[in-house]
PDB file of C-alpha atoms in Angstrom:
ATOM      1  CA  UNK A   1     -24.862 -28.298  39.364  1.00  0.00           C
ATOM      2  CA  UNK A   2     -27.247 -30.994  40.660  1.00  0.00           C
ATOM      3  CA  UNK A   3     -27.835 -30.763  44.223  1.00  0.00           C
ATOM      4  CA  UNK A   4     -30.712 -33.539  45.037  1.00  0.00           C
ATOM      5  CA  UNK A   5     -29.676 -33.372  48.693  1.00  0.00           C
ATOM      6  CA  UNK A   6     -32.346 -34.358  51.397  1.00  0.00           C
ATOM      7  CA  UNK A   7     -34.934 -35.162  48.474  1.00  0.00           C
ATOM      8  CA  UNK A   8     -36.028 -38.555  49.959  1.00  0.00           C
ATOM      9  CA  UNK A   9     -34.704 -40.577  46.948  1.00  0.00           C
ATOM     10  CA  UNK A  10     -34.685 -44.177  47.014  1.00  0.00           C
ATOM     11  CA  UNK A  11     -33.433 -46.977  44.822  1.00  0.00           C
ATOM     12  CA  UNK A  12     -29.971 -47.124  42.991  1.00  0.00           C
ATOM     13  CA  UNK A  13     -28.172 -44.056  41.439  1.00  0.00           C
ATOM     14  CA  UNK A  14     -29.157 -44.083  37.674  1.00  0.00           C
ATOM     15  CA  UNK A  15     -25.870 -44.934  35.600  1.00  0.00           C
ATOM     16  CA  UNK A  16     -27.100 -42.487  33.124  1.00  0.00           C
ATOM     17  CA  UNK A  17     -26.027 -39.599  35.390  1.00  0.00           C
ATOM     18  CA  UNK A  18     -22.690 -40.555  33.692  1.00  0.00           C
ATOM     19  CA  UNK A  19     -23.990 -38.954  30.477  1.00  0.00           C
ATOM     20  CA  UNK A  20     -24.172 -35.628  32.081  1.00  0.00           C
ATOM     21  CA  UNK A  21     -20.722 -34.690  30.967  1.00  0.00           C
ATOM     22  CA  UNK A  22     -20.837 -31.124  31.588  1.00  0.00           C
ATOM     23  CA  UNK A  23     -21.737 -31.611  35.135  1.00  0.00           C
ATOM     24  CA  UNK A  24     -19.261 -30.046  37.691  1.00  0.00           C
ATOM     25  CA  UNK A  25     -21.234 -30.508  41.221  1.00  0.00           C
ATOM     26  CA  UNK A  26     -23.359 -33.599  42.387  1.00  0.00           C
ATOM     27  CA  UNK A  27     -24.667 -33.992  45.382  1.00  0.00           C
ATOM     28  CA  UNK A  28     -27.034 -36.751  46.560  1.00  0.00           C
ATOM     29  CA  UNK A  29     -26.442 -36.341  50.365  1.00  0.00           C
ATOM     30  CA  UNK A  30     -29.024 -37.836  52.823  1.00  0.00           C
ATOM     31  CA  UNK A  31     -31.209 -39.604  50.821  1.00  0.00           C
ATOM     32  CA  UNK A  32     -32.192 -43.583  51.010  1.00  0.00           C
ATOM     33  CA  UNK A  33     -30.153 -44.528  47.899  1.00  0.00           C
ATOM     34  CA  UNK A  34     -28.823 -47.906  47.936  1.00  0.00           C
ATOM     35  CA  UNK A  35     -26.855 -50.405  45.768  1.00  0.00           C
ATOM     36  CA  UNK A  36     -23.444 -49.782  44.274  1.00  0.00           C
ATOM     37  CA  UNK A  37     -21.760 -46.494  43.396  1.00  0.00           C
ATOM     38  CA  UNK A  38     -22.160 -46.770  39.220  1.00  0.00           C
ATOM     39  CA  UNK A  39     -18.814 -46.688  37.498  1.00  0.00           C
ATOM     40  CA  UNK A  40     -20.224 -44.579  34.813  1.00  0.00           C
ATOM     41  CA  UNK A  41     -19.858 -41.654  37.219  1.00  0.00           C
ATOM     42  CA  UNK A  42     -16.275 -41.980  36.200  1.00  0.00           C
ATOM     43  CA  UNK A  43     -17.137 -40.406  32.748  1.00  0.00           C
ATOM     44  CA  UNK A  44     -18.035 -37.028  34.454  1.00  0.00           C
ATOM     45  CA  UNK A  45     -14.463 -35.682  33.512  1.00  0.00           C
ATOM     46  CA  UNK A  46     -15.564 -31.854  34.461  1.00  0.00           C
ATOM     47  CA  UNK A  47     -16.705 -32.635  38.020  1.00  0.00           C
ATOM     48  CA  UNK A  48     -15.058 -30.934  40.796  1.00  0.00           C
ATOM     49  CA  UNK A  49     -17.490 -32.102  43.873  1.00  0.00           C
ATOM     50  CA  UNK A  50     -19.113 -35.383  44.313  1.00  0.00           C
ATOM     51  CA  UNK A  51     -20.854 -35.752  47.473  1.00  0.00           C
ATOM     52  CA  UNK A  52     -22.749 -38.965  48.162  1.00  0.00           C
ATOM     53  CA  UNK A  53     -22.840 -39.088  51.915  1.00  0.00           C
ATOM     54  CA  UNK A  54     -25.411 -40.662  54.136  1.00  0.00           C
ATOM     55  CA  UNK A  55     -27.292 -42.966  51.954  1.00  0.00           C
ATOM     56  CA  UNK A  56     -27.276 -46.799  51.842  1.00  0.00           C
ATOM     57  CA  UNK A  57     -24.826 -47.251  49.239  1.00  0.00           C
ATOM     58  CA  UNK A  58     -22.951 -50.809  49.204  1.00  0.00           C
ATOM     59  CA  UNK A  59     -19.996 -52.655  47.178  1.00  0.00           C
ATOM     60  CA  UNK A  60     -16.714 -51.278  46.472  1.00  0.00           C
ATOM     61  CA  UNK A  61     -15.696 -47.522  45.422  1.00  0.00           C
ATOM     62  CA  UNK A  62     -15.389 -47.919  41.651  1.00  0.00           C
ATOM     63  CA  UNK A  63     -11.909 -47.474  40.569  1.00  0.00           C
ATOM     64  CA  UNK A  64     -13.393 -45.154  37.142  1.00  0.00           C
ATOM     65  CA  UNK A  65     -13.885 -42.313  39.974  1.00  0.00           C
ATOM     66  CA  UNK A  66     -10.039 -41.879  39.342  1.00  0.00           C
ATOM     67  CA  UNK A  67     -10.926 -40.574  36.106  1.00  0.00           C
ATOM     68  CA  UNK A  68     -12.259 -37.549  37.796  1.00  0.00           C
ATOM     69  CA  UNK A  69      -9.189 -35.534  37.578  1.00  0.00           C
ATOM     70  CA  UNK A  70     -10.809 -32.168  38.175  1.00  0.00           C
ATOM     71  CA  UNK A  71     -12.262 -33.313  41.304  1.00  0.00           C
ATOM     72  CA  UNK A  72     -11.257 -31.521  44.300  1.00  0.00           C
ATOM     73  CA  UNK A  73     -13.883 -32.698  46.683  1.00  0.00           C
ATOM     74  CA  UNK A  74     -15.208 -36.143  47.527  1.00  0.00           C
ATOM     75  CA  UNK A  75     -17.494 -37.338  50.282  1.00  0.00           C
ATOM     76  CA  UNK A  76     -18.523 -40.903  50.578  1.00  0.00           C
ATOM     77  CA  UNK A  77     -19.037 -41.137  54.544  1.00  0.00           C
ATOM     78  CA  UNK A  78     -21.987 -42.564  56.288  1.00  0.00           C
ATOM     79  CA  UNK A  79     -22.547 -45.550  53.788  1.00  0.00           C
ATOM     80  CA  UNK A  80     -21.962 -49.420  53.824  1.00  0.00           C
ATOM     81  CA  UNK A  81     -19.133 -49.516  51.284  1.00  0.00           C
ATOM     82  CA  UNK A  82     -16.633 -52.277  51.422  1.00  0.00           C
ATOM     83  CA  UNK A  83     -13.129 -53.205  50.292  1.00  0.00           C
ATOM     84  CA  UNK A  84     -10.177 -50.861  49.975  1.00  0.00           C
ATOM     85  CA  UNK A  85      -9.944 -47.324  48.455  1.00  0.00           C
ATOM     86  CA  UNK A  86      -8.864 -47.958  44.971  1.00  0.00           C
ATOM     87  CA  UNK A  87      -5.169 -46.868  43.808  1.00  0.00           C
ATOM     88  CA  UNK A  88      -6.722 -45.023  40.952  1.00  0.00           C
ATOM     89  CA  UNK A  89      -7.860 -42.411  43.468  1.00  0.00           C
ATOM     90  CA  UNK A  90      -4.176 -41.693  43.768  1.00  0.00           C
ATOM     91  CA  UNK A  91      -4.610 -39.765  40.574  1.00  0.00           C
ATOM     92  CA  UNK A  92      -7.026 -37.207  41.904  1.00  0.00           C
ATOM     93  CA  UNK A  93      -4.150 -34.462  42.854  1.00  0.00           C
ATOM     94  CA  UNK A  94      -6.581 -31.848  43.126  1.00  0.00           C
ATOM     95  CA  UNK A  95      -8.327 -33.275  45.927  1.00  0.00           C
ATOM     96  CA  UNK A  96      -8.449 -30.612  48.810  1.00  0.00           C
ATOM     97  CA  UNK A  97      -6.733 -28.111  46.629  1.00  0.00           C
ATOM     98  CA  UNK A  98      -9.785 -25.752  46.549  1.00  0.00           C
ATOM     99  CA  UNK A  99     -12.643 -27.086  48.840  1.00  0.00           C
ATOM    100  CA  UNK A 100     -14.580 -23.815  48.577  1.00  0.00           C
ATOM    101  CA  UNK A 101     -16.069 -25.430  45.594  1.00  0.00           C
ATOM    102  CA  UNK A 102     -17.498 -28.021  47.637  1.00  0.00           C
ATOM    103  CA  UNK A 103     -21.157 -28.454  48.353  1.00  0.00           C
ATOM    104  CA  UNK A 104     -21.255 -28.325  52.108  1.00  0.00           C
ATOM    105  CA  UNK A 105     -24.174 -29.238  53.977  1.00  0.00           C
ATOM    106  CA  UNK A 106     -22.344 -28.349  57.404  1.00  0.00           C
ATOM    107  CA  UNK A 107     -18.986 -26.516  57.977  1.00  0.00           C
ATOM    108  CA  UNK A 108     -16.100 -28.764  57.526  1.00  0.00           C
ATOM    109  CA  UNK A 109     -12.742 -28.701  59.633  1.00  0.00           C
ATOM    110  CA  UNK A 110      -9.819 -28.070  57.658  1.00  0.00           C
ATOM    111  CA  UNK A 111      -8.377 -31.487  58.890  1.00  0.00           C
ATOM    112  CA  UNK A 112     -11.503 -33.263  57.207  1.00  0.00           C
ATOM    113  CA  UNK A 113     -11.440 -31.693  53.692  1.00  0.00           C
ATOM    114  CA  UNK A 114     -10.887 -33.492  50.534  1.00  0.00           C
ATOM    115  CA  UNK A 115     -11.956 -37.209  50.739  1.00  0.00           C
ATOM    116  CA  UNK A 116     -14.387 -38.669  53.021  1.00  0.00           C
ATOM    117  CA  UNK A 117     -14.827 -42.236  52.998  1.00  0.00           C
TER     118      UNK A 117
END
C-alpha cells in the first residue's frame, strides 16, 4: 500500500512507480500533481485500487490502465483529463466488485463506486 494523499506533492507522477509490481493500493489524492498519467502504471498488475483524484493531471487516460485486471476501484475525478475513456478499461471486469478494498477519503455512495472520472 502506498498512500501519499494530501502530502503536498507537486510535479509529475514518476513513471518509476510502474516498477512497484507488488503494489496493491496506490493513492495520490489531493496533491498538486500535474502532467499526464504515466502509462507505466499499467504494469502494476496486482493493483486493486488506484486513486488519483483532486490533482491537476492532464492529457488522456492511458489505455495501459486496461492491463490492471485486478483493479476494483479507480478514481480519477477532479483533474483536467481530456479525450474519451479508453475501450481497454472495459477489460476491468472487477471494477466495483469489492469496493471495500478501496482507500476512501470520505464515504462513497453505492451509486458512485467503481470508476470515477
